[in-house]
Amino acid sequence: MNHHGGDASLLRRLNSAAVLRVLRHREATTLTELAQLVQVSRPTVETIMEELLEQGWAEECGQERGMRGRPAKRYRFRSSAGRVLGLSVGAYRLQAVGADLSGRVVQSSKAAIFPDMTADERLDAIERFVAECSEALGQRPMAVGVGTTGVVDDRGRVVKSSVLSGWSGLGLQDELSRRISTPVVVENDVRLAVLAEQWRGAAVERKDVLYLFAGNRMSLGMLIGGKPYRGAHSASGEIAEHATGLWQVFGPVMDFAMSVEPGELRSPAQAAEFAFTRASAGDQRAADAVTALAVGLAEGLVTVVGPFDPEMVIIGGSLSSGGAYLVEPIQEHLNRACLYPPEVVASGLGNDSVAIGAARIALEHTESDIALGNRPDPALPHAP
């Protein structure tokens, strides 16, 4: 039996994948440089580049004038060849970011949902939302990443959820894959938030990071050795309800908000944001309430920071809007209480962090398609 045809085809695909890898990690390059970096002949690179240009994975980007002879053409990876979608599923909101294949965000959308929806109603809403976002992107996403609250295992199943009704035990990745005609990857929202911080936020080039997600619920995300930590039961970072009440730490800002506007009922996160606004306007009582909130958070963080020994603590979720009003008291407390105090920062990604992290895992899922040079999907028929 003759295997030479198959061997040649495999070698061509491997060389093509190698050329694509180089293109993705360089701004622009010439055929000669590609041949040297991939360690193949220039005629081989020319043939591969013709295919990549025809498939839409590469494009010309000007010329480089040499010492003599004709200017050398330069090529780059065509990041607009495909799109991915990152989706955050919360109790009250769906949020999405669309990104090109370089990770640049090109579109963002939001839609309202409700925590007491049935699972089917919520799935229907997600399906419609993804279709709307795909139309806005102008083409079908190569992959959709989804971040959701709850304990999510490595198969994209929601093991437990105390926030969304009907979500516990749901094989979310399988369900969405049946409804959406593109690959779907599902992960816990706070693990995606800390991944987003490492990719596009405060934790770039950091390897050991603690991310506090605090808003209308509280969770921790941990980056250990550069990777989000899942835990033995995929429940890493889930903070159970304390006997004295999870929101006791928010008491100072809730009391302040109630004293200023007694008839206005606010959630703990809303009370905190109200106090941030008043503190930034010069209200000393508001500033004192925020400091008390920060000290309460710091006292809880010490119990994790000590044994974990992170290099950075990120305050995320809606509390990130507190900025220095929260960061400085927390930093001072950790400086006193910790042997090696980490740097404390407020997230600059805010409420976008989960969707951005979801876009990141969607991009990772596309790596094999890109490496194999599979042709990108065409634009949707009714795209604007």
Short mmCIF file of N, CA and C in Angstrom, two decimals, residues 141-316:
data_model
loop_
_atom_site.label_atom_id
_atom_site.label_comp_id
_atom_site.label_asym_id
_atom_site.label_seq_id
_atom_site.Cartn_x
_atom_site.Cartn_y
_atom_site.Cartn_z
N PRO A 141 -20.31 33.19 14.75
CA PRO A 141 -19.08 33.04 15.55
C PRO A 141 -18.46 31.66 15.36
N MET A 142 -17.15 31.61 15.39
CA MET A 142 -16.46 30.32 15.30
C MET A 142 -16.66 29.51 16.59
N ALA A 143 -16.88 30.19 17.69
CA ALA A 143 -17.15 29.54 18.98
C ALA A 143 -17.83 30.54 19.89
N VAL A 144 -18.59 30.01 20.86
CA VAL A 144 -19.24 30.84 21.86
C VAL A 144 -18.79 30.37 23.24
N GLY A 145 -18.20 31.27 24.01
CA GLY A 145 -17.86 30.98 25.40
C GLY A 145 -18.95 31.51 26.31
N VAL A 146 -19.29 30.75 27.34
CA VAL A 146 -20.38 31.14 28.23
C VAL A 146 -19.91 31.04 29.68
N GLY A 147 -20.10 32.12 30.43
CA GLY A 147 -19.82 32.11 31.87
C GLY A 147 -21.12 32.22 32.63
N THR A 148 -21.31 31.36 33.62
CA THR A 148 -22.54 31.38 34.40
C THR A 148 -22.24 31.19 35.87
N THR A 149 -23.11 31.74 36.71
CA THR A 149 -22.98 31.54 38.14
C THR A 149 -23.24 30.09 38.50
N GLY A 150 -22.63 29.62 39.59
CA GLY A 150 -22.84 28.25 40.06
C GLY A 150 -21.60 27.41 39.94
N VAL A 151 -21.68 26.20 40.46
CA VAL A 151 -20.59 25.23 40.36
C VAL A 151 -20.66 24.59 38.98
N VAL A 152 -19.64 24.80 38.16
CA VAL A 152 -19.63 24.30 36.78
C VAL A 152 -18.46 23.32 36.64
N ASP A 153 -18.76 22.09 36.20
CA ASP A 153 -17.69 21.10 36.08
C ASP A 153 -16.98 21.24 34.74
N ASP A 154 -15.98 20.37 34.50
CA ASP A 154 -15.16 20.52 33.31
C ASP A 154 -15.85 20.06 32.03
N ARG A 155 -17.10 19.60 32.12
CA ARG A 155 -17.89 19.26 30.93
C ARG A 155 -18.96 20.31 30.65
N GLY A 156 -18.91 21.42 31.39
CA GLY A 156 -19.88 22.48 31.17
C GLY A 156 -21.24 22.20 31.78
N ARG A 157 -21.28 21.34 32.81
CA ARG A 157 -22.53 21.06 33.50
C ARG A 157 -22.61 21.89 34.77
N VAL A 158 -23.77 22.52 35.00
CA VAL A 158 -23.97 23.28 36.22
C VAL A 158 -24.35 22.30 37.32
N VAL A 159 -23.40 21.99 38.18
CA VAL A 159 -23.64 21.00 39.24
C VAL A 159 -24.61 21.55 40.28
N LYS A 160 -24.36 22.79 40.71
CA LYS A 160 -25.23 23.44 41.69
C LYS A 160 -25.33 24.92 41.37
N SER A 161 -26.52 25.46 41.60
CA SER A 161 -26.71 26.91 41.48
C SER A 161 -27.77 27.35 42.46
N SER A 162 -27.40 28.27 43.34
CA SER A 162 -28.34 28.79 44.32
C SER A 162 -28.96 30.10 43.85
N VAL A 163 -28.55 30.59 42.69
CA VAL A 163 -28.99 31.90 42.20
C VAL A 163 -30.04 31.76 41.10
N LEU A 164 -29.84 30.83 40.16
CA LEU A 164 -30.73 30.72 39.01
C LEU A 164 -31.61 29.48 39.15
N SER A 165 -32.91 29.68 39.09
CA SER A 165 -33.84 28.56 39.25
C SER A 165 -33.73 27.59 38.08
N GLY A 166 -33.80 26.29 38.39
CA GLY A 166 -33.75 25.26 37.37
C GLY A 166 -32.38 25.03 36.76
N TRP A 167 -31.36 25.68 37.28
CA TRP A 167 -30.01 25.60 36.70
C TRP A 167 -29.22 24.42 37.27
N SER A 168 -29.48 24.01 38.52
CA SER A 168 -28.72 22.91 39.14
C SER A 168 -28.95 21.61 38.38
N GLY A 169 -27.84 20.94 38.07
CA GLY A 169 -27.90 19.67 37.36
C GLY A 169 -28.05 19.79 35.86
N LEU A 170 -28.07 21.02 35.35
CA LEU A 170 -28.29 21.23 33.91
C LEU A 170 -26.99 21.05 33.13
N GLY A 171 -27.03 20.23 32.09
CA GLY A 171 -25.88 20.11 31.18
C GLY A 171 -25.89 21.29 30.22
N LEU A 172 -25.47 22.45 30.70
CA LEU A 172 -25.64 23.70 29.97
C LEU A 172 -24.88 23.68 28.64
N GLN A 173 -23.67 23.15 28.65
CA GLN A 173 -22.88 23.13 27.41
C GLN A 173 -23.57 22.27 26.35
N ASP A 174 -24.08 21.11 26.74
CA ASP A 174 -24.78 20.24 25.80
C ASP A 174 -26.07 20.88 25.31
N GLU A 175 -26.84 21.49 26.24
CA GLU A 175 -28.11 22.11 25.87
C GLU A 175 -27.90 23.24 24.86
N LEU A 176 -26.93 24.10 25.14
CA LEU A 176 -26.69 25.22 24.22
C LEU A 176 -26.10 24.74 22.90
N SER A 177 -25.30 23.69 22.93
CA SER A 177 -24.73 23.16 21.69
C SER A 177 -25.82 22.64 20.77
N ARG A 178 -26.90 22.13 21.35
CA ARG A 178 -28.02 21.66 20.53
C ARG A 178 -28.82 22.82 19.93
N ARG A 179 -28.79 23.96 20.59
CA ARG A 179 -29.60 25.09 20.16
C ARG A 179 -28.84 26.06 19.26
N ILE A 180 -27.51 26.10 19.40
CA ILE A 180 -26.69 27.08 18.69
C ILE A 180 -25.79 26.33 17.71
N SER A 181 -25.80 26.74 16.45
CA SER A 181 -25.06 26.01 15.42
C SER A 181 -23.60 26.43 15.36
N THR A 182 -22.96 26.40 16.51
CA THR A 182 -21.52 26.68 16.60
C THR A 182 -21.02 26.08 17.89
N PRO A 183 -19.73 25.72 18.01
CA PRO A 183 -19.23 25.14 19.25
C PRO A 183 -19.43 26.06 20.46
N VAL A 184 -19.81 25.45 21.59
CA VAL A 184 -20.08 26.20 22.83
C VAL A 184 -19.20 25.64 23.94
N VAL A 185 -18.59 26.53 24.72
CA VAL A 185 -17.78 26.16 25.88
C VAL A 185 -18.33 26.90 27.09
N VAL A 186 -18.61 26.16 28.18
CA VAL A 186 -19.22 26.76 29.38
C VAL A 186 -18.28 26.65 30.57
N GLU A 187 -18.20 27.71 31.36
CA GLU A 187 -17.32 27.74 32.53
C GLU A 187 -17.96 28.62 33.61
N ASN A 188 -17.51 28.45 34.84
CA ASN A 188 -17.94 29.29 35.96
C ASN A 188 -17.55 30.74 35.70
N ASP A 189 -18.43 31.66 36.05
CA ASP A 189 -18.22 33.07 35.71
C ASP A 189 -17.02 33.69 36.39
N VAL A 190 -16.77 33.36 37.66
CA VAL A 190 -15.67 34.02 38.36
C VAL A 190 -14.32 33.48 37.90
N ARG A 191 -14.26 32.20 37.52
CA ARG A 191 -13.02 31.70 36.92
C ARG A 191 -12.72 32.43 35.62
N LEU A 192 -13.76 32.75 34.87
CA LEU A 192 -13.57 33.51 33.63
C LEU A 192 -13.16 34.94 33.93
N ALA A 193 -13.68 35.51 35.01
CA ALA A 193 -13.33 36.89 35.36
C ALA A 193 -11.84 37.02 35.67
N VAL A 194 -11.30 36.07 36.43
CA VAL A 194 -9.88 36.16 36.76
C VAL A 194 -9.03 35.86 35.52
N LEU A 195 -9.54 35.01 34.61
CA LEU A 195 -8.84 34.76 33.35
C LEU A 195 -8.80 36.03 32.50
N ALA A 196 -9.91 36.77 32.50
CA ALA A 196 -9.96 38.03 31.76
C ALA A 196 -8.96 39.04 32.31
N GLU A 197 -8.82 39.07 33.64
CA GLU A 197 -7.87 40.00 34.25
C GLU A 197 -6.44 39.66 33.84
N GLN A 198 -6.14 38.38 33.73
CA GLN A 198 -4.80 37.97 33.30
C GLN A 198 -4.57 38.30 31.82
N TRP A 199 -5.62 38.25 31.02
CA TRP A 199 -5.51 38.44 29.57
C TRP A 199 -5.55 39.91 29.18
N ARG A 200 -6.48 40.66 29.76
CA ARG A 200 -6.69 42.04 29.32
C ARG A 200 -6.77 43.05 30.46
N GLY A 201 -6.59 42.60 31.70
CA GLY A 201 -6.82 43.48 32.84
C GLY A 201 -5.61 43.74 33.69
N ALA A 202 -5.83 43.78 35.00
CA ALA A 202 -4.79 44.17 35.95
C ALA A 202 -3.74 43.10 36.18
N ALA A 203 -4.04 41.85 35.83
CA ALA A 203 -3.16 40.74 36.19
C ALA A 203 -2.32 40.22 35.03
N VAL A 204 -2.14 41.04 33.99
CA VAL A 204 -1.29 40.62 32.87
C VAL A 204 0.11 40.29 33.39
N GLU A 205 0.62 39.12 32.99
CA GLU A 205 1.94 38.61 33.39
C GLU A 205 2.00 38.23 34.87
N ARG A 206 0.87 38.16 35.55
CA ARG A 206 0.84 37.67 36.93
C ARG A 206 0.44 36.20 36.92
N LYS A 207 0.94 35.44 37.89
CA LYS A 207 0.68 34.00 37.92
C LYS A 207 -0.15 33.55 39.12
N ASP A 208 -0.07 34.28 40.23
CA ASP A 208 -0.81 33.89 41.43
C ASP A 208 -1.65 35.08 41.89
N VAL A 209 -2.95 34.98 41.64
CA VAL A 209 -3.84 36.13 41.82
C VAL A 209 -5.12 35.69 42.52
N LEU A 210 -5.59 36.53 43.42
CA LEU A 210 -6.88 36.32 44.09
C LEU A 210 -7.84 37.40 43.59
N TYR A 211 -8.99 36.97 43.08
CA TYR A 211 -9.99 37.90 42.53
C TYR A 211 -11.24 37.82 43.39
N LEU A 212 -11.62 38.93 44.01
CA LEU A 212 -12.84 38.99 44.82
C LEU A 212 -13.96 39.57 43.99
N PHE A 213 -14.94 38.73 43.67
CA PHE A 213 -16.13 39.20 42.97
C PHE A 213 -17.18 39.53 44.02
N ALA A 214 -17.54 40.79 44.13
CA ALA A 214 -18.48 41.21 45.16
C ALA A 214 -19.50 42.15 44.55
N GLY A 215 -20.75 41.78 44.72
CA GLY A 215 -21.86 42.60 44.24
C GLY A 215 -23.09 42.13 44.98
N ASN A 216 -24.05 41.57 44.25
CA ASN A 216 -25.21 40.98 44.91
C ASN A 216 -24.94 39.54 45.33
N ARG A 217 -23.74 39.07 45.13
CA ARG A 217 -23.25 37.82 45.70
C ARG A 217 -21.73 37.97 45.83
N MET A 218 -21.11 37.01 46.47
CA MET A 218 -19.68 37.11 46.70
C MET A 218 -19.00 35.79 46.36
N SER A 219 -17.94 35.86 45.54
CA SER A 219 -17.18 34.67 45.15
C SER A 219 -15.72 35.05 45.01
N LEU A 220 -14.88 34.04 44.99
CA LEU A 220 -13.44 34.23 44.80
C LEU A 220 -12.99 33.48 43.56
N GLY A 221 -12.14 34.12 42.79
CA GLY A 221 -11.46 33.45 41.68
C GLY A 221 -9.98 33.38 42.00
N MET A 222 -9.36 32.24 41.72
CA MET A 222 -7.95 32.08 42.03
C MET A 222 -7.16 31.68 40.80
N LEU A 223 -6.10 32.40 40.56
CA LEU A 223 -5.16 32.08 39.50
C LEU A 223 -3.92 31.50 40.19
N ILE A 224 -3.63 30.24 39.93
CA ILE A 224 -2.49 29.57 40.56
C ILE A 224 -1.55 29.07 39.47
N GLY A 225 -0.31 29.53 39.52
CA GLY A 225 0.65 29.13 38.50
C GLY A 225 0.23 29.56 37.11
N GLY A 226 -0.54 30.65 37.02
CA GLY A 226 -0.96 31.18 35.74
C GLY A 226 -2.24 30.60 35.19
N LYS A 227 -2.90 29.68 35.94
CA LYS A 227 -4.12 29.06 35.46
C LYS A 227 -5.23 29.17 36.49
N PRO A 228 -6.48 29.40 36.04
CA PRO A 228 -7.60 29.46 36.98
C PRO A 228 -7.75 28.13 37.72
N TYR A 229 -7.91 28.20 39.03
CA TYR A 229 -7.99 27.00 39.86
C TYR A 229 -9.44 26.53 39.96
N ARG A 230 -9.66 25.24 39.68
CA ARG A 230 -11.01 24.68 39.66
C ARG A 230 -11.39 24.03 40.98
N GLY A 231 -10.47 23.30 41.60
CA GLY A 231 -10.78 22.61 42.85
C GLY A 231 -11.24 21.18 42.61
N ALA A 232 -11.29 20.39 43.68
CA ALA A 232 -11.61 18.97 43.59
C ALA A 232 -13.02 18.73 43.08
N HIS A 233 -13.97 19.62 43.41
CA HIS A 233 -15.37 19.45 43.01
C HIS A 233 -15.84 20.57 42.08
N SER A 234 -14.88 21.24 41.44
CA SER A 234 -15.18 22.38 40.55
C SER A 234 -15.86 23.53 41.29
N ALA A 235 -15.72 23.55 42.62
CA ALA A 235 -16.41 24.54 43.45
C ALA A 235 -15.47 25.58 44.03
N SER A 236 -14.24 25.66 43.51
CA SER A 236 -13.30 26.63 44.03
C SER A 236 -13.87 28.05 43.95
N GLY A 237 -13.78 28.78 45.05
CA GLY A 237 -14.20 30.17 45.08
C GLY A 237 -15.64 30.41 45.46
N GLU A 238 -16.45 29.35 45.52
CA GLU A 238 -17.85 29.54 45.92
C GLU A 238 -17.91 29.77 47.43
N ILE A 239 -18.47 30.87 47.86
CA ILE A 239 -18.56 31.21 49.27
C ILE A 239 -19.95 30.89 49.76
N ALA A 240 -20.06 29.94 50.69
CA ALA A 240 -21.37 29.54 51.22
C ALA A 240 -21.92 30.64 52.13
N GLU A 241 -23.21 30.61 52.36
CA GLU A 241 -23.87 31.57 53.24
C GLU A 241 -23.42 31.35 54.69
N HIS A 242 -22.97 32.40 55.34
CA HIS A 242 -22.56 32.30 56.73
C HIS A 242 -23.78 32.32 57.65
N ALA A 243 -23.63 31.71 58.80
CA ALA A 243 -24.75 31.65 59.74
C ALA A 243 -25.21 33.04 60.15
N THR A 244 -24.27 33.99 60.24
CA THR A 244 -24.62 35.36 60.66
C THR A 244 -25.06 36.22 59.49
N GLY A 245 -25.07 35.65 58.29
CA GLY A 245 -25.50 36.42 57.13
C GLY A 245 -24.31 36.86 56.30
N LEU A 246 -24.34 36.49 55.01
CA LEU A 246 -23.22 36.79 54.12
C LEU A 246 -22.98 38.29 54.00
N TRP A 247 -24.06 39.07 54.11
CA TRP A 247 -23.94 40.49 53.84
C TRP A 247 -23.70 41.33 55.10
N GLN A 248 -23.32 40.70 56.19
CA GLN A 248 -23.04 41.47 57.41
C GLN A 248 -21.95 42.50 57.14
N VAL A 249 -21.00 42.17 56.30
CA VAL A 249 -19.91 43.08 56.00
C VAL A 249 -20.41 44.35 55.32
N PHE A 250 -21.59 44.28 54.68
CA PHE A 250 -22.15 45.46 54.01
C PHE A 250 -22.98 46.33 54.95
N GLY A 251 -23.08 45.93 56.21
CA GLY A 251 -23.88 46.65 57.18
C GLY A 251 -23.61 48.15 57.22
N PRO A 252 -22.34 48.59 57.27
CA PRO A 252 -22.08 50.04 57.36
C PRO A 252 -22.64 50.84 56.18
N VAL A 253 -22.50 50.34 54.95
CA VAL A 253 -23.00 51.11 53.81
C VAL A 253 -24.53 51.01 53.72
N MET A 254 -25.09 49.87 54.14
CA MET A 254 -26.55 49.75 54.12
C MET A 254 -27.18 50.67 55.16
N ASP A 255 -26.55 50.74 56.34
CA ASP A 255 -27.05 51.65 57.38
C ASP A 255 -26.95 53.10 56.93
N PHE A 256 -25.83 53.43 56.29
CA PHE A 256 -25.64 54.80 55.79
C PHE A 256 -26.71 55.15 54.75
N ALA A 257 -26.92 54.28 53.77
CA ALA A 257 -27.89 54.55 52.72
C ALA A 257 -29.29 54.71 53.30
N MET A 258 -29.63 53.87 54.27
CA MET A 258 -30.96 53.93 54.89
C MET A 258 -31.13 55.23 55.68
N SER A 259 -30.05 55.69 56.32
CA SER A 259 -30.15 56.92 57.12
C SER A 259 -30.32 58.15 56.22
N VAL A 260 -29.76 58.10 55.03
CA VAL A 260 -29.86 59.24 54.12
C VAL A 260 -31.20 59.25 53.39
N GLU A 261 -31.63 58.08 52.93
CA GLU A 261 -32.89 57.96 52.20
C GLU A 261 -33.68 56.79 52.78
N PRO A 262 -34.39 57.02 53.90
CA PRO A 262 -35.07 55.93 54.62
C PRO A 262 -36.10 55.18 53.78
N GLY A 263 -36.70 55.83 52.82
CA GLY A 263 -37.75 55.17 52.05
C GLY A 263 -37.25 54.39 50.85
N GLU A 264 -35.95 54.41 50.61
CA GLU A 264 -35.38 53.75 49.43
C GLU A 264 -34.76 52.41 49.82
N LEU A 265 -35.31 51.31 49.30
CA LEU A 265 -34.75 49.99 49.58
C LEU A 265 -33.67 49.67 48.56
N ARG A 266 -32.51 49.29 49.07
CA ARG A 266 -31.37 48.99 48.19
C ARG A 266 -30.79 47.62 48.54
N SER A 267 -30.27 46.95 47.53
CA SER A 267 -29.51 45.72 47.77
C SER A 267 -28.16 46.12 48.36
N PRO A 268 -27.41 45.17 48.93
CA PRO A 268 -26.08 45.52 49.45
C PRO A 268 -25.18 46.18 48.41
N ALA A 269 -25.19 45.67 47.18
CA ALA A 269 -24.36 46.27 46.14
C ALA A 269 -24.81 47.68 45.80
N GLN A 270 -26.12 47.89 45.74
CA GLN A 270 -26.65 49.23 45.45
C GLN A 270 -26.33 50.21 46.57
N ALA A 271 -26.38 49.72 47.81
CA ALA A 271 -26.03 50.58 48.95
C ALA A 271 -24.56 50.98 48.88
N ALA A 272 -23.70 50.03 48.49
CA ALA A 272 -22.28 50.33 48.37
C ALA A 272 -22.04 51.37 47.29
N GLU A 273 -22.67 51.20 46.14
CA GLU A 273 -22.49 52.15 45.05
C GLU A 273 -23.00 53.54 45.43
N PHE A 274 -24.12 53.58 46.18
CA PHE A 274 -24.65 54.85 46.67
C PHE A 274 -23.63 55.53 47.58
N ALA A 275 -23.01 54.75 48.47
CA ALA A 275 -22.01 55.32 49.38
C ALA A 275 -20.77 55.78 48.62
N PHE A 276 -20.35 55.04 47.58
CA PHE A 276 -19.21 55.46 46.77
C PHE A 276 -19.48 56.83 46.15
N THR A 277 -20.67 56.99 45.60
CA THR A 277 -21.03 58.25 44.94
C THR A 277 -21.01 59.41 45.94
N ARG A 278 -21.59 59.19 47.13
CA ARG A 278 -21.63 60.25 48.13
C ARG A 278 -20.23 60.55 48.67
N ALA A 279 -19.41 59.51 48.83
CA ALA A 279 -18.04 59.72 49.32
C ALA A 279 -17.22 60.54 48.33
N SER A 280 -17.39 60.24 47.03
CA SER A 280 -16.63 60.99 46.01
C SER A 280 -17.09 62.44 45.92
N ALA A 281 -18.31 62.72 46.43
CA ALA A 281 -18.83 64.10 46.46
C ALA A 281 -18.43 64.84 47.74
N GLY A 282 -17.67 64.15 48.61
CA GLY A 282 -17.16 64.80 49.81
C GLY A 282 -17.92 64.51 51.09
N ASP A 283 -18.83 63.56 51.07
CA ASP A 283 -19.60 63.21 52.27
C ASP A 283 -18.73 62.34 53.18
N GLN A 284 -18.33 62.88 54.33
CA GLN A 284 -17.43 62.16 55.22
C GLN A 284 -18.09 60.93 55.82
N ARG A 285 -19.39 61.02 56.15
CA ARG A 285 -20.08 59.85 56.70
C ARG A 285 -20.07 58.70 55.69
N ALA A 286 -20.25 59.03 54.41
CA ALA A 286 -20.20 58.00 53.36
C ALA A 286 -18.81 57.40 53.28
N ALA A 287 -17.79 58.26 53.34
CA ALA A 287 -16.41 57.77 53.28
C ALA A 287 -16.11 56.84 54.45
N ASP A 288 -16.60 57.19 55.64
CA ASP A 288 -16.38 56.33 56.82
C ASP A 288 -17.09 54.98 56.65
N ALA A 289 -18.29 55.00 56.08
CA ALA A 289 -19.03 53.75 55.86
C ALA A 289 -18.30 52.86 54.85
N VAL A 290 -17.74 53.48 53.80
CA VAL A 290 -17.00 52.70 52.80
C VAL A 290 -15.73 52.13 53.41
N THR A 291 -15.05 52.91 54.26
CA THR A 291 -13.85 52.40 54.93
C THR A 291 -14.19 51.20 55.81
N ALA A 292 -15.31 51.29 56.52
CA ALA A 292 -15.73 50.16 57.35
C ALA A 292 -16.04 48.92 56.50
N LEU A 293 -16.66 49.12 55.35
CA LEU A 293 -16.90 48.02 54.41
C LEU A 293 -15.58 47.41 53.97
N ALA A 294 -14.61 48.28 53.62
CA ALA A 294 -13.31 47.81 53.15
C ALA A 294 -12.59 46.99 54.23
N VAL A 295 -12.64 47.44 55.47
CA VAL A 295 -11.99 46.71 56.57
C VAL A 295 -12.65 45.35 56.77
N GLY A 296 -13.98 45.31 56.67
CA GLY A 296 -14.68 44.04 56.78
C GLY A 296 -14.27 43.06 55.69
N LEU A 297 -14.14 43.56 54.46
CA LEU A 297 -13.68 42.71 53.36
C LEU A 297 -12.24 42.25 53.60
N ALA A 298 -11.40 43.18 54.06
CA ALA A 298 -10.00 42.84 54.30
C ALA A 298 -9.85 41.76 55.36
N GLU A 299 -10.66 41.82 56.40
CA GLU A 299 -10.58 40.82 57.47
C GLU A 299 -10.93 39.43 56.93
N GLY A 300 -11.88 39.39 56.01
CA GLY A 300 -12.19 38.11 55.39
C GLY A 300 -11.10 37.67 54.43
N LEU A 301 -10.52 38.60 53.70
CA LEU A 301 -9.48 38.26 52.73
C LEU A 301 -8.22 37.72 53.39
N VAL A 302 -7.91 38.22 54.58
CA VAL A 302 -6.70 37.76 55.27
C VAL A 302 -6.68 36.25 55.44
N THR A 303 -7.84 35.66 55.70
CA THR A 303 -7.91 34.22 55.94
C THR A 303 -7.56 33.42 54.69
N VAL A 304 -7.69 34.04 53.52
CA VAL A 304 -7.34 33.38 52.26
C VAL A 304 -5.95 33.80 51.80
N VAL A 305 -5.65 35.09 51.92
CA VAL A 305 -4.37 35.62 51.45
C VAL A 305 -3.20 34.95 52.18
N GLY A 306 -3.33 34.76 53.51
CA GLY A 306 -2.24 34.17 54.27
C GLY A 306 -1.80 32.82 53.73
N PRO A 307 -2.67 31.81 53.65
CA PRO A 307 -2.24 30.51 53.16
C PRO A 307 -2.02 30.45 51.65
N PHE A 308 -2.71 31.29 50.88
CA PHE A 308 -2.58 31.25 49.41
C PHE A 308 -1.33 31.98 48.94
N ASP A 309 -0.96 33.09 49.57
CA ASP A 309 0.23 33.88 49.23
C ASP A 309 0.19 34.38 47.79
N PRO A 310 -0.87 35.10 47.38
CA PRO A 310 -0.91 35.65 46.02
C PRO A 310 -0.04 36.88 45.88
N GLU A 311 0.29 37.21 44.64
CA GLU A 311 1.05 38.44 44.40
C GLU A 311 0.12 39.63 44.18
N MET A 312 -1.17 39.37 43.93
CA MET A 312 -2.12 40.44 43.68
C MET A 312 -3.51 40.04 44.15
N VAL A 313 -4.26 41.01 44.68
CA VAL A 313 -5.67 40.85 44.99
C VAL A 313 -6.44 41.87 44.15
N ILE A 314 -7.43 41.39 43.41
CA ILE A 314 -8.23 42.27 42.55
C ILE A 314 -9.65 42.35 43.12
N ILE A 315 -10.13 43.56 43.30
CA ILE A 315 -11.51 43.78 43.72
C ILE A 315 -12.35 43.95 42.46
N GLY A 316 -13.24 42.98 42.20
CA GLY A 316 -14.02 42.99 40.97
C GLY A 316 -15.50 43.07 41.24
#
